[in-house]
PDB file of N, CA and C in Angstrom:
ATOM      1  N   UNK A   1     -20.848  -5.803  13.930  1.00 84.00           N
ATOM      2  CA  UNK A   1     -19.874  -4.789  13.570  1.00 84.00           C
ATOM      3  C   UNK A   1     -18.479  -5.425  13.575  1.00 84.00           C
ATOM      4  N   UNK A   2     -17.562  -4.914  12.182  1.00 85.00           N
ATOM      5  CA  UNK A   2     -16.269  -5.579  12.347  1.00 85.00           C
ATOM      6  C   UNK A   2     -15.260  -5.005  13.209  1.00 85.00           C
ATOM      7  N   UNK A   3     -14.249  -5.262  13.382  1.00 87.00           N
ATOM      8  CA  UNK A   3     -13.119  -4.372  14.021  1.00 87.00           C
ATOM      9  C   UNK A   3     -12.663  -3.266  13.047  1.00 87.00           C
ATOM     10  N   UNK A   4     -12.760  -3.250  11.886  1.00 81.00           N
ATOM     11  CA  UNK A   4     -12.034  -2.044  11.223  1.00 81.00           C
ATOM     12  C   UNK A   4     -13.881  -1.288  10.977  1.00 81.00           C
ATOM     13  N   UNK A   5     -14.992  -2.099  11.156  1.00 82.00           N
ATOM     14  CA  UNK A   5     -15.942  -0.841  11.333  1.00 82.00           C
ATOM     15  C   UNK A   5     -15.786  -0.070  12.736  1.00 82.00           C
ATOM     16  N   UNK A   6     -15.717  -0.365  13.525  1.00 90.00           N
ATOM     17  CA  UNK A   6     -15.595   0.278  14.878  1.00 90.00           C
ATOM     18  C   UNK A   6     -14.122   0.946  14.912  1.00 90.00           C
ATOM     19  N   UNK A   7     -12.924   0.743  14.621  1.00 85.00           N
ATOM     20  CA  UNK A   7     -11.550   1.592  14.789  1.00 85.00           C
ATOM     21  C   UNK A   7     -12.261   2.745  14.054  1.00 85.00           C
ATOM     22  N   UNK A   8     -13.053   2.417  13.052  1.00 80.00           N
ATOM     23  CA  UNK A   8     -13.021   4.050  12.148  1.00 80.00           C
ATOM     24  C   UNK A   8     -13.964   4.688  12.636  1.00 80.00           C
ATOM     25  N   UNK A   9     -14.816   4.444  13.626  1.00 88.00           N
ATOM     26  CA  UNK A   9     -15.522   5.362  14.016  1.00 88.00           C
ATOM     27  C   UNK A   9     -15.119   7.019  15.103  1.00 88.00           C
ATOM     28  N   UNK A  10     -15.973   7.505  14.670  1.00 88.00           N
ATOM     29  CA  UNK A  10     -14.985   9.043  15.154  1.00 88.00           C
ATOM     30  C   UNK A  10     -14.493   8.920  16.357  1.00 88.00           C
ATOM     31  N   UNK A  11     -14.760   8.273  17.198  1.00 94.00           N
ATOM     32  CA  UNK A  11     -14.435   8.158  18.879  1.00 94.00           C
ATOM     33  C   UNK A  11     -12.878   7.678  18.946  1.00 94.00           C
ATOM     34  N   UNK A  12     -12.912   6.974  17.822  1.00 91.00           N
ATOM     35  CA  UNK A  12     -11.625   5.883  18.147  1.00 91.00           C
ATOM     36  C   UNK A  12     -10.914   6.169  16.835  1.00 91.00           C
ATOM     37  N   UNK A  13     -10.273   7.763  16.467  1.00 85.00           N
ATOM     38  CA  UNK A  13      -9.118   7.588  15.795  1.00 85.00           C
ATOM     39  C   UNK A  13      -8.051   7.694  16.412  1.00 85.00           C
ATOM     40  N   UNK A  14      -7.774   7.413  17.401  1.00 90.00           N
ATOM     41  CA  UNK A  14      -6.773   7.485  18.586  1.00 90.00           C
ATOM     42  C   UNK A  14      -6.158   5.902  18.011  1.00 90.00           C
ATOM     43  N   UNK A  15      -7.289   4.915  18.412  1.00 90.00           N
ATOM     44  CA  UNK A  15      -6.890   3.654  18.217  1.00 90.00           C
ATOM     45  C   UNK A  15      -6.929   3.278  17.102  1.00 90.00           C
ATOM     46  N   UNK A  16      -7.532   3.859  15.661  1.00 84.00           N
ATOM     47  CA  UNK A  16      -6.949   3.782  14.331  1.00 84.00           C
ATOM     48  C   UNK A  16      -5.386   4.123  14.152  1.00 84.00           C
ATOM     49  N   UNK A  17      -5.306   5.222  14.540  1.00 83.00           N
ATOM     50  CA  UNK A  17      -4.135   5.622  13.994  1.00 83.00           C
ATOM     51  C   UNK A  17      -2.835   4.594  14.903  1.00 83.00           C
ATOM     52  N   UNK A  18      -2.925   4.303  16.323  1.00 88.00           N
ATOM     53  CA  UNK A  18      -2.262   3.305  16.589  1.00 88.00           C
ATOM     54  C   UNK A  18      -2.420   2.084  15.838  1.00 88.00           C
ATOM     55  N   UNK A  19      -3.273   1.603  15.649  1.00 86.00           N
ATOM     56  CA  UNK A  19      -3.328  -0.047  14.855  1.00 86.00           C
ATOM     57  C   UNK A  19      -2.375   0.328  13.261  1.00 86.00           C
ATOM     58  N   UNK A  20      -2.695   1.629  12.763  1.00 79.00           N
ATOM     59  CA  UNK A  20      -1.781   1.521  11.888  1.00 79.00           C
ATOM     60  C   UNK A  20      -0.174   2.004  12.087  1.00 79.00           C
ATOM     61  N   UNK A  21       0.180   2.362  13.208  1.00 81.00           N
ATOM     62  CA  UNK A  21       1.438   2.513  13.370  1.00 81.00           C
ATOM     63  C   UNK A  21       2.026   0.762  13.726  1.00 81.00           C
ATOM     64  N   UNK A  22       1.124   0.396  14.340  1.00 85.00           N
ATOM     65  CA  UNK A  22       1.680  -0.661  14.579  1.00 85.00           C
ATOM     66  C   UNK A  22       1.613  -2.296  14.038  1.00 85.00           C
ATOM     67  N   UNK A  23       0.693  -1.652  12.609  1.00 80.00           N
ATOM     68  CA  UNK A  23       0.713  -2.389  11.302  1.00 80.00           C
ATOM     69  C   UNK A  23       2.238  -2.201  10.490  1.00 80.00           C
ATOM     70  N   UNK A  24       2.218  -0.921  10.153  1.00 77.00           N
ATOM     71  CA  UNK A  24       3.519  -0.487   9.787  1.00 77.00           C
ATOM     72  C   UNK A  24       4.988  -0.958  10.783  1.00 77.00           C
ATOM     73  N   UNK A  25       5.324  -0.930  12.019  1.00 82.00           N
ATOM     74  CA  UNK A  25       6.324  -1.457  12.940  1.00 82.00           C
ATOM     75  C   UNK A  25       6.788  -2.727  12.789  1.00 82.00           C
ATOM     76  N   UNK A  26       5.256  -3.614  12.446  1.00 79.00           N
ATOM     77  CA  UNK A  26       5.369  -4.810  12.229  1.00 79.00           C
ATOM     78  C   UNK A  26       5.847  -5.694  10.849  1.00 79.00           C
ATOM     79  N   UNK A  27       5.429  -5.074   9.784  1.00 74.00           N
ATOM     80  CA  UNK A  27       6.172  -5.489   8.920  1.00 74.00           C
ATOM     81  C   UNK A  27       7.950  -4.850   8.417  1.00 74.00           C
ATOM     82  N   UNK A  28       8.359  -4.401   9.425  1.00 76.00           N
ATOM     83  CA  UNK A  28       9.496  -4.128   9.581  1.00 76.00           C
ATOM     84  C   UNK A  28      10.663  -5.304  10.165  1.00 76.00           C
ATOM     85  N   UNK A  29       9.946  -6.468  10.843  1.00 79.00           N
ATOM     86  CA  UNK A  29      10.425  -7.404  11.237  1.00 79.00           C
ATOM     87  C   UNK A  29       9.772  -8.631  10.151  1.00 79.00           C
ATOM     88  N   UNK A  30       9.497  -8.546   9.013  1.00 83.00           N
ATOM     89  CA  UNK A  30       9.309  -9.889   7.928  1.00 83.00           C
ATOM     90  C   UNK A  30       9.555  -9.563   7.043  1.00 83.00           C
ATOM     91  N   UNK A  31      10.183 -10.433   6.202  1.00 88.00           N
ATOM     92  CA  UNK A  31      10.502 -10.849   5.073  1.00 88.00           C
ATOM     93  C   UNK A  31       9.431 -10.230   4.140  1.00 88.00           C
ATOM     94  N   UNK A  32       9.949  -9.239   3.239  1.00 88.00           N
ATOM     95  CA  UNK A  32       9.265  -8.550   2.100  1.00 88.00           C
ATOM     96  C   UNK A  32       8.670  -9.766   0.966  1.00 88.00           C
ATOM     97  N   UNK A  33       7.438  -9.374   0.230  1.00 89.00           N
ATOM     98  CA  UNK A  33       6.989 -10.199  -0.646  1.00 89.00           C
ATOM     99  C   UNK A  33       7.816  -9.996  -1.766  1.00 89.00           C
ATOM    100  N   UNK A  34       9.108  -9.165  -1.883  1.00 91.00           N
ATOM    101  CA  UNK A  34       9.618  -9.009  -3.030  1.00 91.00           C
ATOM    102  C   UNK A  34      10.911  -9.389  -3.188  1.00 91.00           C
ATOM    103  N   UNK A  35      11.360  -9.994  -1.580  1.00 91.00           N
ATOM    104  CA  UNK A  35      12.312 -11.560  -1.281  1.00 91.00           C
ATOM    105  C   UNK A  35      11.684 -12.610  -1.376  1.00 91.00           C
ATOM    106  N   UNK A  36      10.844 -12.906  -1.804  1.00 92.00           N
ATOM    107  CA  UNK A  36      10.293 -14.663  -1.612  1.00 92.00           C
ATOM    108  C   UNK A  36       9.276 -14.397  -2.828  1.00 92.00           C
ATOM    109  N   UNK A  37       8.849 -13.473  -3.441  1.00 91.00           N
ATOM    110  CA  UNK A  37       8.461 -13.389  -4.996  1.00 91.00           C
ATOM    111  C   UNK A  37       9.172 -12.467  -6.197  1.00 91.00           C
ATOM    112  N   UNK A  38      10.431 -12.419  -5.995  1.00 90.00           N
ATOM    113  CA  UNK A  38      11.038 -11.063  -6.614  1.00 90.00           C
ATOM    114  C   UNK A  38      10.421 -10.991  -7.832  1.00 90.00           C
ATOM    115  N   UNK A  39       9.853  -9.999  -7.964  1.00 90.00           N
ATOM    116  CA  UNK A  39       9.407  -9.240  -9.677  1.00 90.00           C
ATOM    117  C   UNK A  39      10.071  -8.729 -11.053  1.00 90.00           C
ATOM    118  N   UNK A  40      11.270  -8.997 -10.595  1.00 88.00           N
ATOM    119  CA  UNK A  40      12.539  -8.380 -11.684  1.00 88.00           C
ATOM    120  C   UNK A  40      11.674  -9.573 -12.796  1.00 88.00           C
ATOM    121  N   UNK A  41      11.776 -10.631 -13.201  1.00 85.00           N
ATOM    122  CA  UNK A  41      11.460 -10.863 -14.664  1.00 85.00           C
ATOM    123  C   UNK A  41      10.157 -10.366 -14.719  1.00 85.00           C
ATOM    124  N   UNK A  42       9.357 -10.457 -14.170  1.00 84.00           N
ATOM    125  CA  UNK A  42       7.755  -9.407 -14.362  1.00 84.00           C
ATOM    126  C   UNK A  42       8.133  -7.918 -15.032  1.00 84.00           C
ATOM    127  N   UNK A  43       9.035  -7.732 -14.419  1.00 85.00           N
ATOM    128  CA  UNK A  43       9.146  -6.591 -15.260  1.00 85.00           C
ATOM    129  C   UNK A  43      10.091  -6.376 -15.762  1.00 85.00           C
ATOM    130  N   UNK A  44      10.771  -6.792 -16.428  1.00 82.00           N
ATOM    131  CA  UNK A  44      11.805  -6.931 -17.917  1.00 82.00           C
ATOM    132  C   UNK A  44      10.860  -6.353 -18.786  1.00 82.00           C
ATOM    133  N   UNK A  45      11.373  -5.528 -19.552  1.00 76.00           N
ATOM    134  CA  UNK A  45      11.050  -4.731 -20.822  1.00 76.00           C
ATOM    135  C   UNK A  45       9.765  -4.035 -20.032  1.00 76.00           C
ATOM    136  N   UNK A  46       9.761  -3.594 -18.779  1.00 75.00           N
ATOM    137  CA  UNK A  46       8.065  -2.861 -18.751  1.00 75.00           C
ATOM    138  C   UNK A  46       8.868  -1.605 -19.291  1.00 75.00           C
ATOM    139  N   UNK A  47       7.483  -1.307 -20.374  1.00 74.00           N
ATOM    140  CA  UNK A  47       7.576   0.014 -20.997  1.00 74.00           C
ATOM    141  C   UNK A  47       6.429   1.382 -20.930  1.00 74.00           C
ATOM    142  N   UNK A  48       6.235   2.250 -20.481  1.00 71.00           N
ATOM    143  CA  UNK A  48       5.419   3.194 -20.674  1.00 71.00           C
ATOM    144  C   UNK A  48       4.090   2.841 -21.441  1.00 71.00           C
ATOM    145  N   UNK A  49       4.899   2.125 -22.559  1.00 71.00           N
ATOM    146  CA  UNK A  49       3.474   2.127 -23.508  1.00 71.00           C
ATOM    147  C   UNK A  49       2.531   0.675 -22.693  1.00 71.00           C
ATOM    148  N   UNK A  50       3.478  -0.316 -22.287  1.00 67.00           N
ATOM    149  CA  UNK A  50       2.776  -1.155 -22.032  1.00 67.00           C
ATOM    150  C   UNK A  50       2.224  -0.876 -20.240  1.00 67.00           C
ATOM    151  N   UNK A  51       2.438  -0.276 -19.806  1.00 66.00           N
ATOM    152  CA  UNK A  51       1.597   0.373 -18.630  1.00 66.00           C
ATOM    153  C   UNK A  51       0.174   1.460 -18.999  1.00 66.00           C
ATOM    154  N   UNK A  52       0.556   1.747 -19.546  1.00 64.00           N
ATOM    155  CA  UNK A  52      -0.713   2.500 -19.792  1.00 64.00           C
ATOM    156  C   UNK A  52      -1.470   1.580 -20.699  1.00 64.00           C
ATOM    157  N   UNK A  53      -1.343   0.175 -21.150  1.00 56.00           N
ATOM    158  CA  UNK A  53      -2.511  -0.330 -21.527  1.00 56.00           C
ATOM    159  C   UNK A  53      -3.268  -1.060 -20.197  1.00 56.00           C
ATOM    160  N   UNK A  54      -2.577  -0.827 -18.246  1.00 57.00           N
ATOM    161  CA  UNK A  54      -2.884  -1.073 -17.623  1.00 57.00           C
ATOM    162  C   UNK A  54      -3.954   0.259 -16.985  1.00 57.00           C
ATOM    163  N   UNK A  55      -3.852   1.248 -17.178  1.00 69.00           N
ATOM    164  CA  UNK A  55      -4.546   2.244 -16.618  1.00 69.00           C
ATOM    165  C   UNK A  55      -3.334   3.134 -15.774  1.00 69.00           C
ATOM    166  N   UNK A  56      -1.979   2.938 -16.454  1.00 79.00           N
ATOM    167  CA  UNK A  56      -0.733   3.744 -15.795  1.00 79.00           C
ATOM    168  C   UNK A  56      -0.817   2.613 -14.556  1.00 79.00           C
ATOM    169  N   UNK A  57      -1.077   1.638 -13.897  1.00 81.00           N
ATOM    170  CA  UNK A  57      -1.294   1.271 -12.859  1.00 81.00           C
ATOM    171  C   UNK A  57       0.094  -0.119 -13.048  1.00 81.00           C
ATOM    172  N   UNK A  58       1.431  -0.104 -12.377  1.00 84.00           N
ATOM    173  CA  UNK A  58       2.792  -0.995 -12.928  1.00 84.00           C
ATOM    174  C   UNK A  58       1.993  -1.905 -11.274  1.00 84.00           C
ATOM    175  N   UNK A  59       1.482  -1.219 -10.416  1.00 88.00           N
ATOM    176  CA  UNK A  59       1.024  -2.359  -9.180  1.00 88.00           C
ATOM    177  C   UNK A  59       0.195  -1.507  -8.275  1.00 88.00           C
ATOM    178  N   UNK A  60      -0.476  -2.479  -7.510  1.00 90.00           N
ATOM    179  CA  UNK A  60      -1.727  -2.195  -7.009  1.00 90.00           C
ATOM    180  C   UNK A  60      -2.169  -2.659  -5.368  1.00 90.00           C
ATOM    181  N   UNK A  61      -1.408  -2.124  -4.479  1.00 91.00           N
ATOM    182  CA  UNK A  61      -1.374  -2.575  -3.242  1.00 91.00           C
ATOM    183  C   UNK A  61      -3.360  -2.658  -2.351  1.00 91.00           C
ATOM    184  N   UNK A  62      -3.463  -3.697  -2.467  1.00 90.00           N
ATOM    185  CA  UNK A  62      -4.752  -3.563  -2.027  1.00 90.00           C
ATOM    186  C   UNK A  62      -5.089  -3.630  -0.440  1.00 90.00           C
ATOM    187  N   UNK A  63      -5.494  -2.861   0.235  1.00 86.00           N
ATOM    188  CA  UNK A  63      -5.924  -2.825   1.648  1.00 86.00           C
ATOM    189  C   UNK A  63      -4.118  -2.619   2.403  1.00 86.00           C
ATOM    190  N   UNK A  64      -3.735  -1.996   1.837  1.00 83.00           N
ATOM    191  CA  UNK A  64      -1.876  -2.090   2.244  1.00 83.00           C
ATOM    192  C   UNK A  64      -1.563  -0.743   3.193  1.00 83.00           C
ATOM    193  N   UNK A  65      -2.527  -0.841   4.531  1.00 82.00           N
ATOM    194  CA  UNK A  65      -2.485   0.147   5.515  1.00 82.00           C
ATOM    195  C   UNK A  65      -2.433   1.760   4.460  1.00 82.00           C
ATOM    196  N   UNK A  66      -1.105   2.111   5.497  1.00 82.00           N
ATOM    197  CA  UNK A  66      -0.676   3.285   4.765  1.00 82.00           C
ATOM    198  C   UNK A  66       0.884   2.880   3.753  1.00 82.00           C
ATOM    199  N   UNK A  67       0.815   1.915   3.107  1.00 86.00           N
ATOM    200  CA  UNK A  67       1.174   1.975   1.842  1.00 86.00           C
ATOM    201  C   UNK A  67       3.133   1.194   2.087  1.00 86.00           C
ATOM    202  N   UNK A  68       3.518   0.441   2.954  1.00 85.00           N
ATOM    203  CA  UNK A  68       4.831   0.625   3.650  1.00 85.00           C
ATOM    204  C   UNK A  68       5.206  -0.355   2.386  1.00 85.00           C
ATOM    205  N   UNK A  69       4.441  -1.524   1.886  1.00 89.00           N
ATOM    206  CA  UNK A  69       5.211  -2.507   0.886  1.00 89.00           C
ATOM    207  C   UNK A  69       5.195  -1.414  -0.390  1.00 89.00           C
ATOM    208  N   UNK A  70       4.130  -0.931  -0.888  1.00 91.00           N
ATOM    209  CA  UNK A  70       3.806  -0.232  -1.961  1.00 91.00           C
ATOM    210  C   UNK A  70       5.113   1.068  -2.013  1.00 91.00           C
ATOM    211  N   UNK A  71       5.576   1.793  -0.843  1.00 90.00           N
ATOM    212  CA  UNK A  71       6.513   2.798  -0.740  1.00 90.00           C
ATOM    213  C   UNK A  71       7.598   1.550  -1.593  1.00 90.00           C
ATOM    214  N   UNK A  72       8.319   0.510  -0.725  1.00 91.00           N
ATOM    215  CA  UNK A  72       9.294  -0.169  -1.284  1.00 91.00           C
ATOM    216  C   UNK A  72       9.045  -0.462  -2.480  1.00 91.00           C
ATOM    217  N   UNK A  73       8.341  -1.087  -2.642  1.00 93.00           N
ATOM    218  CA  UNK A  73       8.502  -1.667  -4.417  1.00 93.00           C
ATOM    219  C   UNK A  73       8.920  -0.390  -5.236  1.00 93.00           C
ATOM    220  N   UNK A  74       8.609   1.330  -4.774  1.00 91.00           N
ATOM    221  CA  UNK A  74       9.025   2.296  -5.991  1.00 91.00           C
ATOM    222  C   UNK A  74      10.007   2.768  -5.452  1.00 91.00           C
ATOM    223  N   UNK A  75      11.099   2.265  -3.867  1.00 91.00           N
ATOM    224  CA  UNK A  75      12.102   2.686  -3.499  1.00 91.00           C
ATOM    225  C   UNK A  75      13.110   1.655  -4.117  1.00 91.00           C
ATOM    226  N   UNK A  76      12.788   0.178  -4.815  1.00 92.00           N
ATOM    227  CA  UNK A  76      13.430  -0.989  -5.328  1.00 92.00           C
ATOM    228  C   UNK A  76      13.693  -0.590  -6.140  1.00 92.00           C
ATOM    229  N   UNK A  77      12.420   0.016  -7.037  1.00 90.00           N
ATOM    230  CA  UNK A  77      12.547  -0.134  -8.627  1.00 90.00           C
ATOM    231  C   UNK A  77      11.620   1.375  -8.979  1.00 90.00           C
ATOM    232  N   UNK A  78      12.352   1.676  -8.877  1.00 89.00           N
ATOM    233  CA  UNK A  78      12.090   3.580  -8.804  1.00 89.00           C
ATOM    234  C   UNK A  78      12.363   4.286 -10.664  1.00 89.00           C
ATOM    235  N   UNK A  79      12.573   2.803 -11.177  1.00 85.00           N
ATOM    236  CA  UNK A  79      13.286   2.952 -12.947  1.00 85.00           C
ATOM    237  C   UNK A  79      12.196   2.337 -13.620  1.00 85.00           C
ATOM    238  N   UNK A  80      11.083   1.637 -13.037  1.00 85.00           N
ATOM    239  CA  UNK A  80      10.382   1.180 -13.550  1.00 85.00           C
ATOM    240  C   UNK A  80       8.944   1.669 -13.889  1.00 85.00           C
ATOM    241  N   UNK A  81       8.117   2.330 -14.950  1.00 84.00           N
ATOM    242  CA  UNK A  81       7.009   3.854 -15.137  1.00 84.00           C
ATOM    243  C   UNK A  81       5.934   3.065 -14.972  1.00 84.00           C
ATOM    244  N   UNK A  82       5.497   3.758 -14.453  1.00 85.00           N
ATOM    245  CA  UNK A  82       3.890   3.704 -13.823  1.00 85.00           C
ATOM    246  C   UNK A  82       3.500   3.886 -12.593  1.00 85.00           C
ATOM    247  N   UNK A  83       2.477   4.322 -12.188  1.00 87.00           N
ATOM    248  CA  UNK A  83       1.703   4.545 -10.715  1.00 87.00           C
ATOM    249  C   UNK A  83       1.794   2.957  -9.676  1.00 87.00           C
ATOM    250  N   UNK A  84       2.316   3.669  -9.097  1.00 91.00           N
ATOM    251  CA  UNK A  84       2.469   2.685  -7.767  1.00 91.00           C
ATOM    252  C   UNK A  84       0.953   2.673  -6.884  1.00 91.00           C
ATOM    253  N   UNK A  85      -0.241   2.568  -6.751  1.00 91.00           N
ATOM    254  CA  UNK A  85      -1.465   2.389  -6.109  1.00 91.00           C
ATOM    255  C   UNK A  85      -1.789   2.293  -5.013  1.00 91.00           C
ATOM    256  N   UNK A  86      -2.071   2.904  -3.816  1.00 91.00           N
ATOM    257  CA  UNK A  86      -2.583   2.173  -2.647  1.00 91.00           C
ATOM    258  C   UNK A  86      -3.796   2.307  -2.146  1.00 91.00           C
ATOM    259  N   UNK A  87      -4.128   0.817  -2.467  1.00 91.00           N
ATOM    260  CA  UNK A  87      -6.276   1.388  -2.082  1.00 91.00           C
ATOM    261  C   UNK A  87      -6.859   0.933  -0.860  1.00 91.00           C
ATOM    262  N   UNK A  88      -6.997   1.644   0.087  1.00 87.00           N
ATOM    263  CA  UNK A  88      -7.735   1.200   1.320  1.00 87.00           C
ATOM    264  C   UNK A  88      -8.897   2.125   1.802  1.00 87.00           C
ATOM    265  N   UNK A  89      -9.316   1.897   2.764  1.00 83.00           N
ATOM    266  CA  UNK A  89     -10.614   2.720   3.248  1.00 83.00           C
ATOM    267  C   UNK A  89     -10.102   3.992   3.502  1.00 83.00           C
ATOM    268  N   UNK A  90     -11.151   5.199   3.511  1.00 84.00           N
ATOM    269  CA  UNK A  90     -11.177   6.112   3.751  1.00 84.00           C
ATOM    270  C   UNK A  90     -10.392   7.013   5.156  1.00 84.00           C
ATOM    271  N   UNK A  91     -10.713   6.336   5.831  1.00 78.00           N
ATOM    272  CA  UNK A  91      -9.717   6.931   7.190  1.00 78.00           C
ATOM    273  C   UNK A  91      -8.260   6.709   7.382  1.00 78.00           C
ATOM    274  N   UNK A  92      -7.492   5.491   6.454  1.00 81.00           N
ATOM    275  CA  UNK A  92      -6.295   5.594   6.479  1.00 81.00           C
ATOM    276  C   UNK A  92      -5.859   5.686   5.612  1.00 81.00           C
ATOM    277  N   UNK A  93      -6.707   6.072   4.124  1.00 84.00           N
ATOM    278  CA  UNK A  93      -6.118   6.810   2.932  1.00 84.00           C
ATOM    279  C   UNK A  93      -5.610   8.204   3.885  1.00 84.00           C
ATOM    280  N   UNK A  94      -6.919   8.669   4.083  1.00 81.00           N
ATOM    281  CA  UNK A  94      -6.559  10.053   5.420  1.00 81.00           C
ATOM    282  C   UNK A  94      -5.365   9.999   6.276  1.00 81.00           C
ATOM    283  N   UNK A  95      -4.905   9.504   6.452  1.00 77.00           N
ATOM    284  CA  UNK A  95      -4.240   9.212   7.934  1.00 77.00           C
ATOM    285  C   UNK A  95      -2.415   9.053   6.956  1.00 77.00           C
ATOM    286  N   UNK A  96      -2.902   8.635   5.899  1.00 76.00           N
ATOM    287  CA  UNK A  96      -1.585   8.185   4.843  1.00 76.00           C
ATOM    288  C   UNK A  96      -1.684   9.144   4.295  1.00 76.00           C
ATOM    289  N   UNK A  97      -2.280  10.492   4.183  1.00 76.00           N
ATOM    290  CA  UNK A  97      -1.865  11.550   3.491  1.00 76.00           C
ATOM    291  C   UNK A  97      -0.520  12.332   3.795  1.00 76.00           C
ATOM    292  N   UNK A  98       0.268  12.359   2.732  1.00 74.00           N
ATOM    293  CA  UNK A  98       1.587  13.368   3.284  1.00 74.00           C
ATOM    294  C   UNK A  98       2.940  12.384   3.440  1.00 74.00           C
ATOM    295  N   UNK A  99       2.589  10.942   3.212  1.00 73.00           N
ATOM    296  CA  UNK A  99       3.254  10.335   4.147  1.00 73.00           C
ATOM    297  C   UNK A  99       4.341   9.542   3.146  1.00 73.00           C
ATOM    298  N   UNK A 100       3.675   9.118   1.884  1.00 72.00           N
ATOM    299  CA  UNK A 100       4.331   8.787   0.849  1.00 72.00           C
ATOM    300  C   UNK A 100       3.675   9.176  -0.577  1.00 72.00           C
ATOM    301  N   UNK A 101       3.695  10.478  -0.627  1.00 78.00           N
ATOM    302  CA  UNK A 101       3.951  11.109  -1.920  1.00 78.00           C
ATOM    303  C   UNK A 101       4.251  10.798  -2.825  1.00 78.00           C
ATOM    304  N   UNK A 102       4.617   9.568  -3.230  1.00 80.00           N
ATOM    305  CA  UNK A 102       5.576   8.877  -4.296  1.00 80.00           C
ATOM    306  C   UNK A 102       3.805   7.814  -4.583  1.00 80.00           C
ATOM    307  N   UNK A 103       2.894   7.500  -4.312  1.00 87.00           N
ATOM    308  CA  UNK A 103       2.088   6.625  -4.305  1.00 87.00           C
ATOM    309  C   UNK A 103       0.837   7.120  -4.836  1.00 87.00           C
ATOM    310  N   UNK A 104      -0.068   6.952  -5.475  1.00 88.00           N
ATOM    311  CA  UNK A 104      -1.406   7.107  -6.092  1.00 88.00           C
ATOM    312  C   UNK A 104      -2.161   6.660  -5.103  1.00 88.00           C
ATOM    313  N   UNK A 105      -3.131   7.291  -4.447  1.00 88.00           N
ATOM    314  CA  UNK A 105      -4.403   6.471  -3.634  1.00 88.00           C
ATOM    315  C   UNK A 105      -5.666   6.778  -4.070  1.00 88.00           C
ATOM    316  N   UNK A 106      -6.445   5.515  -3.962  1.00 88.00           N
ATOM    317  CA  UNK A 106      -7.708   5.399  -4.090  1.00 88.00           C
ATOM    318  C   UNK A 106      -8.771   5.064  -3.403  1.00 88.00           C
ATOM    319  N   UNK A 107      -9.338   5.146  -2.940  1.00 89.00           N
ATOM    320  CA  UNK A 107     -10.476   4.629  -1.345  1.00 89.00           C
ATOM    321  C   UNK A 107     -11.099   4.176  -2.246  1.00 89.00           C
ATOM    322  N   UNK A 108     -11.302   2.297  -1.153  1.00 83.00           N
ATOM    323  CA  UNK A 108     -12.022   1.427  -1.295  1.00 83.00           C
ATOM    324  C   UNK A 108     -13.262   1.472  -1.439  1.00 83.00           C
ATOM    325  N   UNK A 109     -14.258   1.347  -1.564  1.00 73.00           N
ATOM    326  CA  UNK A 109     -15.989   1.242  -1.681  1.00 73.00           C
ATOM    327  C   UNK A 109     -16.474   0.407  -0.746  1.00 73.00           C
ATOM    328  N   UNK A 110     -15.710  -0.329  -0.358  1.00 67.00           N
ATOM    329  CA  UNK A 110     -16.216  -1.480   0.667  1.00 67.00           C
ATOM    330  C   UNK A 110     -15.210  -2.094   1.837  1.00 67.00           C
ATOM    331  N   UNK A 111     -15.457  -2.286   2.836  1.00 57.00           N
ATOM    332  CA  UNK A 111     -14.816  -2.790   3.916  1.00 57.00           C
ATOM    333  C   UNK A 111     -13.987  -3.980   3.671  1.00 57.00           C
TER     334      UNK A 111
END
């Protein structure tokens, strides 16, 4: 059994929901991926039309807790159209409900 199979088990959303507060706390003290990869020429000229030949999908935060880089990138560039994504497992899609409204989620299929 992994560690994120056992946090999600019903006994222990006490200690889910801590590991993700303190997933979130923590990247509050590092350097964003969007200082040390900035995306501004990636997205020069993004246009509506050319997002929706992505599935509306402008980025796609994968396994990104409850969503804290994915919130920034549409608090950066909040001018730029398309669904902002955040896909993780089921209990902290749950747990990320309510929390950033601004984000599309999708639960993972697999651990």
């Amino acid at each position: 059994q992994t560690f994120f199979d056992w946090i999600h088990e019903p006994n222990n959303k006490a200690v889910a929901a801590d590991f993700n507060h303190l997933m979130t706390f923590a990247t509050r003290f590092r350097t964003s991926w969007m200082d040390v990869f900035p995306p501004d020429d990636l997205l020069k000229g993004m246009s509506q039309e050319t997002v929706s030949l992505r599935d509306g999908a402008v980025l796609v935060d994968i396994g990104g807790s409850i969503g804290t880089d994915a919130v920034e990138f549409r608090r950066r560039y909040p001018q730029v159209p398309g669904r902002v994504v955040l896909q993780e497992l089921p209990a902290v899609i749950e747990s990320a409900k309510g929390k950033n409204d601004s984000l599309s989620t999708e639960v993972l299929s697999y651990p």
